[in-house]
mmCIF file of C-alpha atoms and ligand atoms in Angstrom:
data_model
loop_
_atom_site.group_PDB
_atom_site.id
_atom_site.type_symbol
_atom_site.label_atom_id
_atom_site.label_comp_id
_atom_site.label_asym_id
_atom_site.label_seq_id
_atom_site.Cartn_x
_atom_site.Cartn_y
_atom_site.Cartn_z
ATOM 1 C CA MET N 101 125.759 67.685 85.386
ATOM 2 C CA LYS N 102 123.154 65.116 87.234
ATOM 3 C CA SER N 103 119.872 64.808 85.219
ATOM 4 C CA PRO N 104 116.306 66.509 86.452
ATOM 5 C CA THR N 105 114.335 64.562 88.626
ATOM 6 C CA LEU N 106 110.345 64.726 89.092
ATOM 7 C CA ALA N 107 111.331 66.489 92.432
ATOM 8 C CA THR N 108 113.828 69.048 91.059
ATOM 9 C CA PRO N 109 112.618 72.572 90.853
ATOM 10 C CA LEU N 110 111.445 74.200 87.775
ATOM 11 C CA SER N 111 113.695 76.966 86.086
ATOM 12 C CA PRO N 112 111.820 80.410 86.150
ATOM 13 C CA GLY N 113 110.645 80.185 82.775
ATOM 14 C CA GLY N 114 109.489 76.514 83.057
ATOM 15 C CA SER N 115 107.444 77.903 86.295
ATOM 16 C CA ALA N 116 106.074 80.742 84.281
ATOM 17 C CA LEU N 117 104.920 78.435 81.437
ATOM 18 C CA TRP N 118 103.012 76.170 84.137
ATOM 19 C CA THR N 119 101.422 79.083 85.866
ATOM 20 C CA ALA N 120 100.354 80.928 82.358
ATOM 21 C CA ALA N 121 98.844 76.748 81.444
ATOM 22 C CA GLN N 122 97.215 76.904 85.043
ATOM 23 C CA VAL N 123 95.533 80.468 84.720
ATOM 24 C CA THR N 124 94.252 79.549 81.003
ATOM 25 C CA ALA N 125 92.530 76.720 82.476
ATOM 26 C CA LEU N 126 90.910 78.480 85.237
ATOM 27 C CA ALA N 127 90.043 81.199 82.778
ATOM 28 C CA VAL N 128 88.803 77.944 80.456
ATOM 29 C CA THR N 129 86.482 76.436 83.094
ATOM 30 C CA ALA N 130 84.901 79.704 83.970
ATOM 31 C CA ALA N 131 84.037 79.876 80.533
ATOM 32 C CA VAL N 132 82.897 76.130 80.188
ATOM 33 C CA LEU N 133 80.480 77.085 83.815
ATOM 34 C CA ALA N 134 79.004 80.435 82.254
ATOM 35 C CA GLY N 135 78.630 78.275 78.946
ATOM 36 C CA LEU N 136 76.634 75.659 80.815
ATOM 37 C CA PHE N 137 74.080 78.030 81.561
ATOM 38 C CA LEU N 138 74.285 80.294 78.762
ATOM 39 C CA ALA N 139 74.419 77.898 75.600
ATOM 40 C CA PRO N 140 74.041 74.656 77.483
ATOM 41 C CA GLU N 141 73.851 72.374 74.296
ATOM 42 C CA LEU N 142 77.066 73.600 72.777
ATOM 43 C CA THR N 143 78.799 73.395 76.051
ATOM 44 C CA LEU N 144 78.111 70.196 76.762
ATOM 45 C CA LYS N 145 79.147 68.618 73.286
ATOM 46 C CA ILE N 146 82.136 70.382 73.394
ATOM 47 C CA ALA N 147 82.890 69.298 76.714
ATOM 48 C CA TRP N 148 82.016 66.151 76.191
ATOM 49 C CA PHE N 149 82.930 64.759 72.867
ATOM 50 C CA ALA N 150 85.805 67.186 72.184
ATOM 51 C CA VAL N 151 87.521 68.222 75.434
ATOM 52 C CA VAL N 152 87.037 64.812 77.944
ATOM 53 C CA PRO N 153 88.167 62.408 74.831
ATOM 54 C CA LEU N 154 91.633 64.227 74.898
ATOM 55 C CA LEU N 155 92.030 63.361 78.578
ATOM 56 C CA PRO N 156 92.979 59.605 78.524
ATOM 57 C CA ALA N 157 95.469 59.875 75.401
ATOM 58 C CA SER N 158 97.433 62.723 77.667
ATOM 59 C CA PHE N 159 97.384 60.262 80.405
ATOM 60 C CA LEU N 160 99.167 58.013 78.075
ATOM 61 C CA ILE N 161 101.624 60.624 77.473
ATOM 62 C CA ASN N 162 102.036 61.554 80.892
ATOM 63 C CA PRO N 163 99.512 62.106 83.368
ATOM 64 C CA GLY N 164 101.729 65.052 84.754
ATOM 65 C CA LEU N 165 100.394 67.236 81.772
ATOM 66 C CA TRP N 166 96.532 67.186 83.112
ATOM 67 C CA ARG N 167 97.456 67.186 86.418
ATOM 68 C CA GLY N 168 100.111 70.357 86.296
ATOM 69 C CA ILE N 169 96.804 72.318 84.984
ATOM 70 C CA CYS N 170 93.895 70.479 86.307
ATOM 71 C CA PRO N 171 91.604 73.412 88.066
ATOM 72 C CA ILE N 172 90.370 71.170 90.526
ATOM 73 C CA ALA N 173 94.108 70.722 91.387
ATOM 74 C CA THR N 174 94.399 74.144 91.443
ATOM 75 C CA ALA N 175 91.879 74.653 94.003
ATOM 76 C CA ASN N 176 93.521 71.863 95.940
ATOM 77 C CA THR N 177 96.815 72.968 96.109
ATOM 78 C CA PHE N 178 95.820 77.057 96.606
ATOM 79 C CA LYS N 179 97.784 77.862 99.369
ATOM 80 C CA ALA N 180 97.504 74.260 100.722
ATOM 81 C CA PRO N 181 99.857 73.714 103.665
ATOM 82 C CA ALA N 182 102.940 72.173 103.376
ATOM 83 C CA LYS N 183 102.955 70.681 107.115
ATOM 84 C CA GLY N 184 99.315 69.685 107.181
ATOM 85 C CA ARG N 185 97.935 66.193 108.131
ATOM 86 C CA VAL N 186 98.864 63.399 105.855
ATOM 87 C CA LEU N 187 96.743 60.329 105.645
ATOM 88 C CA SER N 188 98.511 56.844 107.029
ATOM 89 C CA PRO N 189 98.880 53.802 104.569
ATOM 90 C CA LYS N 190 95.414 52.430 105.867
ATOM 91 C CA ALA N 191 93.219 55.495 105.507
ATOM 92 C CA MET N 192 95.078 56.075 102.014
ATOM 93 C CA ASN N 193 93.809 52.537 100.879
ATOM 94 C CA GLN N 194 90.338 53.861 102.381
ATOM 95 C CA ALA N 195 90.576 57.232 100.298
ATOM 96 C CA ALA N 196 91.263 55.238 97.338
ATOM 97 C CA TRP N 197 88.211 53.407 97.486
ATOM 98 C CA ILE N 198 86.277 56.841 98.030
ATOM 99 C CA GLY N 199 87.708 58.036 94.490
ATOM 100 C CA ILE N 200 86.714 54.902 92.736
ATOM 101 C CA VAL N 201 82.961 54.813 94.226
ATOM 102 C CA LEU N 202 83.056 58.256 93.160
ATOM 103 C CA LEU N 203 84.263 57.363 90.018
ATOM 104 C CA LEU N 204 81.855 54.576 89.481
ATOM 105 C CA VAL N 205 78.718 56.718 90.825
ATOM 106 C CA LEU N 206 79.642 59.764 88.567
ATOM 107 C CA VAL N 207 80.461 57.882 84.969
ATOM 108 C CA PRO N 208 76.818 56.317 85.200
ATOM 109 C CA ALA N 209 75.085 59.779 86.365
ATOM 110 C CA ARG N 210 76.483 60.903 82.530
ATOM 111 C CA ARG N 211 73.580 58.915 80.964
ATOM 112 C CA LEU N 212 70.890 60.243 83.619
ATOM 113 C CA PHE N 213 71.675 63.990 83.573
ATOM 114 C CA LEU N 214 75.461 65.144 83.550
ATOM 115 C CA ASN N 215 75.357 64.544 79.974
ATOM 116 C CA GLN N 216 72.142 66.514 79.138
ATOM 117 C CA ASN N 217 71.556 69.080 81.777
ATOM 118 C CA GLY N 218 74.265 72.087 81.981
ATOM 119 C CA PRO N 219 73.408 73.774 84.627
ATOM 120 C CA ALA N 220 73.518 70.182 86.632
ATOM 121 C CA LEU N 221 77.208 69.562 85.231
ATOM 122 C CA ALA N 222 78.439 73.025 86.207
ATOM 123 C CA ILE N 223 76.695 72.418 89.704
ATOM 124 C CA THR N 224 78.412 69.274 90.352
ATOM 125 C CA LEU N 225 81.714 70.386 89.307
ATOM 126 C CA VAL N 226 81.496 73.534 91.628
ATOM 127 C CA ALA N 227 81.080 71.015 94.362
ATOM 128 C CA ILE N 228 84.061 69.027 93.267
ATOM 129 C CA VAL N 229 86.159 72.081 93.280
ATOM 130 C CA ALA N 230 84.918 73.214 96.847
ATOM 131 C CA LEU N 231 85.307 69.680 97.618
ATOM 132 C CA ALA N 232 88.843 69.939 96.834
ATOM 133 C CA PHE N 233 89.665 73.487 97.955
ATOM 134 C CA VAL N 234 88.365 72.067 101.201
ATOM 135 C CA GLY N 235 90.438 69.015 101.455
ATOM 136 C CA GLY N 236 93.547 71.378 100.490
ATOM 137 C CA ARG N 237 92.850 73.568 103.674
ATOM 138 C CA LEU N 238 92.570 70.529 105.810
ATOM 139 C CA PHE N 239 95.546 67.995 104.667
ATOM 140 C CA ARG N 240 98.905 68.211 103.440
ATOM 141 C CA VAL N 241 99.337 69.419 99.766
ATOM 142 C CA LYS N 242 97.319 66.923 97.937
ATOM 143 C CA ALA N 243 96.344 64.436 100.497
ATOM 144 C CA GLY N 244 93.061 66.143 100.841
ATOM 145 C CA PHE N 245 91.999 65.336 97.481
ATOM 146 C CA CYS N 246 94.211 65.179 94.225
ATOM 147 C CA ASN N 247 96.160 61.988 95.752
ATOM 148 C CA SER N 248 93.347 60.483 97.711
ATOM 149 C CA ILE N 249 89.929 60.923 96.803
ATOM 150 C CA CYS N 250 90.051 62.413 93.523
ATOM 151 C CA PRO N 251 88.035 60.119 91.232
ATOM 152 C CA VAL N 252 90.327 60.655 88.005
ATOM 153 C CA LEU N 253 93.330 59.744 89.991
ATOM 154 C CA PRO N 254 92.490 55.938 89.617
ATOM 155 C CA VAL N 255 92.724 56.589 85.771
ATOM 156 C CA GLU N 256 95.467 58.532 85.851
ATOM 157 C CA LYS N 257 97.380 55.626 87.978
ATOM 158 C CA LEU N 258 95.905 53.023 85.158
ATOM 159 C CA TYR N 259 96.735 54.784 82.011
ATOM 160 C CA GLY N 260 99.606 56.878 83.106
ATOM 161 C CA GLN N 261 101.863 53.968 84.753
ATOM 162 C CA SER N 262 104.115 54.076 81.716
ATOM 163 C CA PRO N 263 104.157 57.817 80.230
ATOM 164 C CA LEU N 264 105.549 58.052 76.604
ATOM 165 C CA LEU N 265 107.162 61.376 77.796
ATOM 166 C CA TRP N 266 108.837 62.834 80.857
ATOM 167 C CA VAL N 267 106.968 65.823 82.313
ATOM 168 C CA ARG N 268 107.987 67.818 85.484
ATOM 169 C CA ASN N 269 105.781 68.060 88.572
ATOM 170 C CA PRO N 270 105.262 71.846 88.551
ATOM 171 C CA ARG N 271 102.950 72.027 91.256
ATOM 172 C CA CYS N 272 104.682 71.083 94.676
ATOM 173 C CA VAL N 273 108.178 71.491 94.350
ATOM 174 C CA PRO N 274 109.944 70.725 96.873
ATOM 175 C CA CYS N 275 107.692 67.406 97.434
ATOM 176 C CA ALA N 276 106.277 68.000 100.857
ATOM 177 C CA HIS N 277 105.899 64.277 101.165
ATOM 178 C CA CYS N 278 101.895 64.698 101.647
ATOM 179 C CA VAL N 279 101.413 60.728 100.935
ATOM 180 C CA THR N 280 102.484 57.902 102.804
ATOM 181 C CA LYS N 281 102.349 55.773 99.460
ATOM 182 C CA THR N 282 104.129 56.159 95.958
ATOM 183 C CA CYS N 283 102.800 59.600 94.582
ATOM 184 C CA ILE N 284 101.617 59.513 91.007
ATOM 185 C CA ASP N 285 103.269 63.135 90.495
ATOM 186 C CA LEU N 286 106.807 61.891 91.828
ATOM 187 C CA ASP N 287 106.851 58.074 90.421
ATOM 188 C CA GLN N 288 104.203 57.500 88.004
ATOM 189 C CA PRO N 289 105.334 53.126 87.272
ATOM 190 C CA ARG N 290 105.276 52.734 91.018
ATOM 191 C CA ALA N 291 101.873 54.651 91.736
ATOM 192 C CA ILE N 292 99.706 51.926 90.202
ATOM 193 C CA GLY N 293 101.023 49.187 92.792
ATOM 194 C CA ALA N 294 103.547 47.418 90.231
ATOM 195 C CA GLY N 295 107.020 46.576 92.145
ATOM 196 C CA ASN N 296 105.823 48.373 95.059
ATOM 197 C CA GLY N 297 105.208 45.362 97.257
ATOM 198 C CA THR N 298 102.366 43.978 95.033
ATOM 199 C CA ARG N 299 104.562 41.925 92.468
ATOM 200 C CA THR N 300 102.038 39.278 91.245
ATOM 201 C CA GLY N 301 99.027 39.799 90.277
ATOM 202 C CA ARG N 302 97.394 37.805 93.156
ATOM 203 C CA ASP N 303 98.868 40.144 95.596
ATOM 204 C CA TRP N 304 97.765 43.317 93.255
ATOM 205 C CA LEU N 305 94.026 41.889 93.489
ATOM 206 C CA LYS N 306 94.247 42.834 96.895
ATOM 207 C CA THR N 307 94.691 46.462 96.679
ATOM 208 C CA PRO N 308 92.163 49.058 95.149
ATOM 209 C CA MET N 309 93.831 49.572 91.968
ATOM 210 C CA GLY N 310 94.357 45.931 91.294
ATOM 211 C CA LEU N 311 90.518 45.646 91.821
ATOM 212 C CA PHE N 312 89.603 48.582 89.675
ATOM 213 C CA ALA N 313 91.916 47.701 86.908
ATOM 214 C CA ALA N 314 90.110 44.312 86.579
ATOM 215 C CA ALA N 315 86.859 45.898 86.681
ATOM 216 C CA PHE N 316 87.527 48.653 84.542
ATOM 217 C CA PRO N 317 87.254 47.490 81.064
ATOM 218 C CA GLY N 318 84.238 45.778 81.555
ATOM 219 C CA PHE N 319 82.783 49.431 83.364
ATOM 220 C CA ILE N 320 83.836 51.276 80.229
ATOM 221 C CA TRP N 321 82.139 48.571 77.665
ATOM 222 C CA GLY N 322 78.777 48.950 79.904
ATOM 223 C CA TYR N 323 79.012 52.696 79.636
ATOM 224 C CA PHE N 324 78.889 52.254 75.776
ATOM 225 C CA GLN N 325 75.922 50.199 75.732
ATOM 226 C CA THR N 326 73.837 52.617 77.543
ATOM 227 C CA GLN N 327 71.783 55.913 76.191
ATOM 228 C CA ASP N 328 71.338 59.282 77.631
ATOM 229 C CA MET N 329 68.110 58.523 79.727
ATOM 230 C CA ALA N 330 65.719 60.259 82.403
ATOM 231 C CA LEU N 331 66.523 60.285 85.982
ATOM 232 C CA ALA N 332 63.734 57.371 86.471
ATOM 233 C CA GLU N 333 65.774 54.667 84.383
ATOM 234 C CA TRP N 334 68.511 55.132 87.281
ATOM 235 C CA ALA N 335 68.468 51.430 87.948
ATOM 236 C CA SER N 336 68.366 50.345 84.581
ATOM 237 C CA VAL N 337 71.411 52.799 83.904
ATOM 238 C CA TYR N 338 73.710 51.482 87.146
ATOM 239 C CA THR N 339 72.544 47.829 86.137
ATOM 240 C CA THR N 340 73.731 48.153 82.265
ATOM 241 C CA VAL N 341 77.074 49.901 83.222
ATOM 242 C CA LEU N 342 78.116 48.205 86.784
ATOM 243 C CA GLY N 343 76.863 44.903 85.370
ATOM 244 C CA PRO N 344 79.679 44.442 82.907
ATOM 245 C CA ALA N 345 82.342 45.763 85.466
ATOM 246 C CA VAL N 346 81.375 43.180 88.016
ATOM 247 C CA VAL N 347 81.728 40.369 85.394
ATOM 248 C CA SER N 348 85.400 41.820 83.908
ATOM 249 C CA LEU N 349 85.913 41.698 87.976
ATOM 250 C CA VAL N 350 85.537 38.085 88.005
ATOM 251 C CA VAL N 351 86.947 37.194 84.845
ATOM 252 C CA VAL N 352 90.026 38.928 85.029
ATOM 253 C CA GLY N 353 90.072 38.312 88.723
ATOM 254 C CA ALA N 354 89.986 34.351 88.009
ATOM 255 C CA ILE N 355 92.807 34.933 85.539
ATOM 256 C CA LEU N 356 94.735 37.178 88.133
ATOM 257 C CA LEU N 357 94.735 34.200 90.608
ATOM 258 C CA VAL N 358 95.432 31.249 88.462
ATOM 259 C CA VAL N 359 98.026 32.548 85.970
ATOM 260 C CA ASN N 360 99.662 34.866 88.635
ATOM 261 C CA PRO N 361 101.308 36.956 86.071
ATOM 262 C CA SER N 362 103.620 39.705 86.968
ATOM 263 C CA THR N 363 101.884 43.193 88.048
ATOM 264 C CA ARG N 364 104.429 44.740 85.574
ATOM 265 C CA ALA N 365 102.579 42.560 82.973
ATOM 266 C CA ALA N 366 99.004 42.659 83.940
ATOM 267 C CA ALA N 367 98.616 46.131 84.568
ATOM 268 C CA PRO N 368 99.832 47.619 81.386
ATOM 269 C CA VAL N 369 97.572 44.886 79.265
ATOM 270 C CA LEU N 370 94.640 45.840 81.635
ATOM 271 C CA GLY N 371 95.406 49.776 81.440
ATOM 272 C CA ALA N 372 95.469 49.004 77.392
ATOM 273 C CA ALA N 373 92.146 47.249 77.256
ATOM 274 C CA ALA N 374 90.315 49.702 79.031
ATOM 275 C CA ILE N 375 91.365 52.793 77.138
ATOM 276 C CA GLY N 376 91.077 50.806 73.934
ATOM 277 C CA VAL N 377 87.494 50.186 74.735
ATOM 278 C CA TYR N 378 87.213 53.302 75.293
ATOM 279 C CA TYR N 379 88.188 54.625 71.914
ATOM 280 C CA TRP N 380 86.598 52.511 70.050
ATOM 281 C CA PHE N 381 83.387 53.894 71.055
ATOM 282 C CA ALA N 382 84.188 57.327 71.670
ATOM 283 C CA GLY N 383 85.845 58.225 68.687
ATOM 284 C CA PRO N 384 83.046 57.428 66.416
ATOM 285 C CA ALA N 385 80.669 58.962 69.205
ATOM 286 C CA SER N 386 82.477 62.196 69.062
ATOM 287 C CA ALA N 387 82.575 62.290 65.232
ATOM 288 C CA GLU N 388 78.867 61.421 65.359
ATOM 289 C CA ALA N 389 78.137 64.180 67.413
ATOM 290 C CA PHE N 390 79.772 67.009 65.114
ATOM 291 C CA GLY N 391 78.269 65.832 62.132
ATOM 292 C CA LEU N 392 81.783 64.397 60.965
ATOM 293 C CA PRO N 393 81.960 61.989 58.264
ATOM 294 C CA ALA N 394 82.363 58.079 58.673
ATOM 295 C CA THR N 395 86.130 58.607 57.345
ATOM 296 C CA THR N 396 86.699 60.952 60.479
ATOM 297 C CA ALA N 397 84.778 58.520 62.456
ATOM 298 C CA LEU N 398 87.056 55.736 61.597
ATOM 299 C CA GLY N 399 90.143 57.897 62.450
ATOM 300 C CA LEU N 400 89.066 58.991 65.817
ATOM 301 C CA ARG N 401 88.857 55.739 66.270
ATOM 302 C CA TRP N 402 92.120 54.237 64.905
ATOM 303 C CA ILE N 403 94.308 56.788 65.570
ATOM 304 C CA PRO N 404 93.765 56.584 69.495
ATOM 305 C CA LEU N 405 94.118 52.934 68.972
ATOM 306 C CA ALA N 406 97.380 53.224 67.664
ATOM 307 C CA LEU N 407 98.710 54.962 70.294
ATOM 308 C CA VAL N 408 97.205 52.726 72.885
ATOM 309 C CA ALA N 409 99.346 49.970 71.046
ATOM 310 C CA LEU N 410 102.257 51.981 70.848
ATOM 311 C CA TRP N 411 101.853 52.696 74.739
ATOM 312 C CA LEU N 412 101.263 48.837 75.653
ATOM 313 C CA VAL N 413 103.975 47.902 73.302
ATOM 314 C CA ARG N 414 106.742 50.306 74.925
ATOM 315 C CA ALA N 415 105.016 49.758 78.593
ATOM 316 C CA LEU N 416 105.712 45.581 78.274
ATOM 317 C CA GLN N 417 109.695 46.148 77.559
ATOM 318 C CA PRO N 418 111.439 45.411 80.854
ATOM 319 C CA SER N 419 113.118 49.101 80.662
ATOM 320 C CA GLY N 420 109.654 50.433 80.217
ATOM 321 C CA LYS N 421 109.834 53.092 82.722
ATOM 322 C CA GLN N 422 109.581 56.708 81.624
ATOM 323 C CA ARG N 423 112.745 58.014 80.592
ATOM 324 C CA ALA N 424 113.999 61.108 81.150
ATOM 325 C CA THR N 425 114.388 62.928 78.363
ATOM 326 C CA ALA N 426 114.624 66.540 79.094
HETATM 327 S S1 SF4 G 30 104.025 63.540 97.755
HETATM 328 FE FE1 SF4 G 30 102.600 65.292 97.793
HETATM 329 S S2 SF4 G 30 104.168 67.169 98.204
HETATM 330 FE FE2 SF4 G 30 105.414 65.625 97.394
HETATM 331 S S3 SF4 G 30 104.981 65.507 94.847
HETATM 332 FE FE3 SF4 G 30 103.613 64.058 95.573
HETATM 333 S S4 SF4 G 30 101.712 65.600 95.645
HETATM 334 FE FE4 SF4 G 30 103.473 66.731 95.733
#
C-alpha cells in the first residue's frame, strides 16, 4: 500500500479532528481579543509569555501543527477560491519581502505598544485577520497571505525546514497549486530554498530567505537588548533591534560568500542559531513574568535548547528530510 503524502486527503476522523482544533483556535482567539479589552494585563502576559514562546518550538516539531489551526490561516482560506489568481515567481519574491518587512516592523513594535497595550494588540490582530481574509478573496487559496506576505512565514520556513514529526496538511487537499514556488505545506525542506535552485550559500544569499536567515539571529538578539518603552522612543528601539540584524547579515553574509557552504548545512545552522538565541532569553523572561523560581527559569531555557540541539543534529544528517511515520 502506498504511504500517505502531504497531499493525500485526510480520513474522515482526521478531518473532524482538525476542524475541531480550528474551531477551538478561533474560540480561543475570540476570548483573547475580548481579554485584551477586559483584562489586558493578564491577557497580554498569557499571550506573550505563555502562548507565543510555544510557537517556535512547535515549528521545529512541524510548522504544519500551527499552520493547520492558525486562526489567521482560517480567515485566509475560508471559502477561498481554488481557481483564483496565483502569484508569478517574481511576485512571490516581492511578497516574501513584504512578509519579512512586516516582521521586522511588527516585532520591535512589541516594545513600543504591542507588549503593553491590550486594545492596540487586539486592533493589530484584527487588521491582520482582515488582511488575510481579503487576500483569500483576491488570490487562490493561500496565495494572498499565508504563502506570500504572512510575517510569520519566513520564521516557519527557517525553523520548519527539517520537521521532527510528520503532520498532514489539513487545509487544502487536493492541492490547488496556489503558489508557483515550493509550498511549505507540501514540502517543508525545499520551501526554504535548500536544494531548490539554491544549493550553495552564495546562491541562497541572493534570495529573500537567505538574507533573512543571515540577519535573523542578530535581530532576535537585538530584540532582547531592548525594554518596553514609550512610543516616543521608537528610533532607539528600532536601532537597537535592527542594528544587530545588520551586523548579523554582514558577518554571516561574508561567511556564506567566502566559505560558500551548501544550503543544506547553512540553513539548519542559522535556524538553530536564531531559535537558540530566542530561547536563551525568552525562557527566563517567561519564568520572570509569572514569578517562577530560578530553577524553572533554567528549565525553560535549557529544555527548549536541548530540543534545538536534537533538531540541528537531525537536520544536518544527509537523510535529514522529514520521514513519513504516520
Ligand atoms: S500550493 Fe497552495 S493549495 Fe497547494 S498545498 Fe500549498 S497552500 Fe495548499
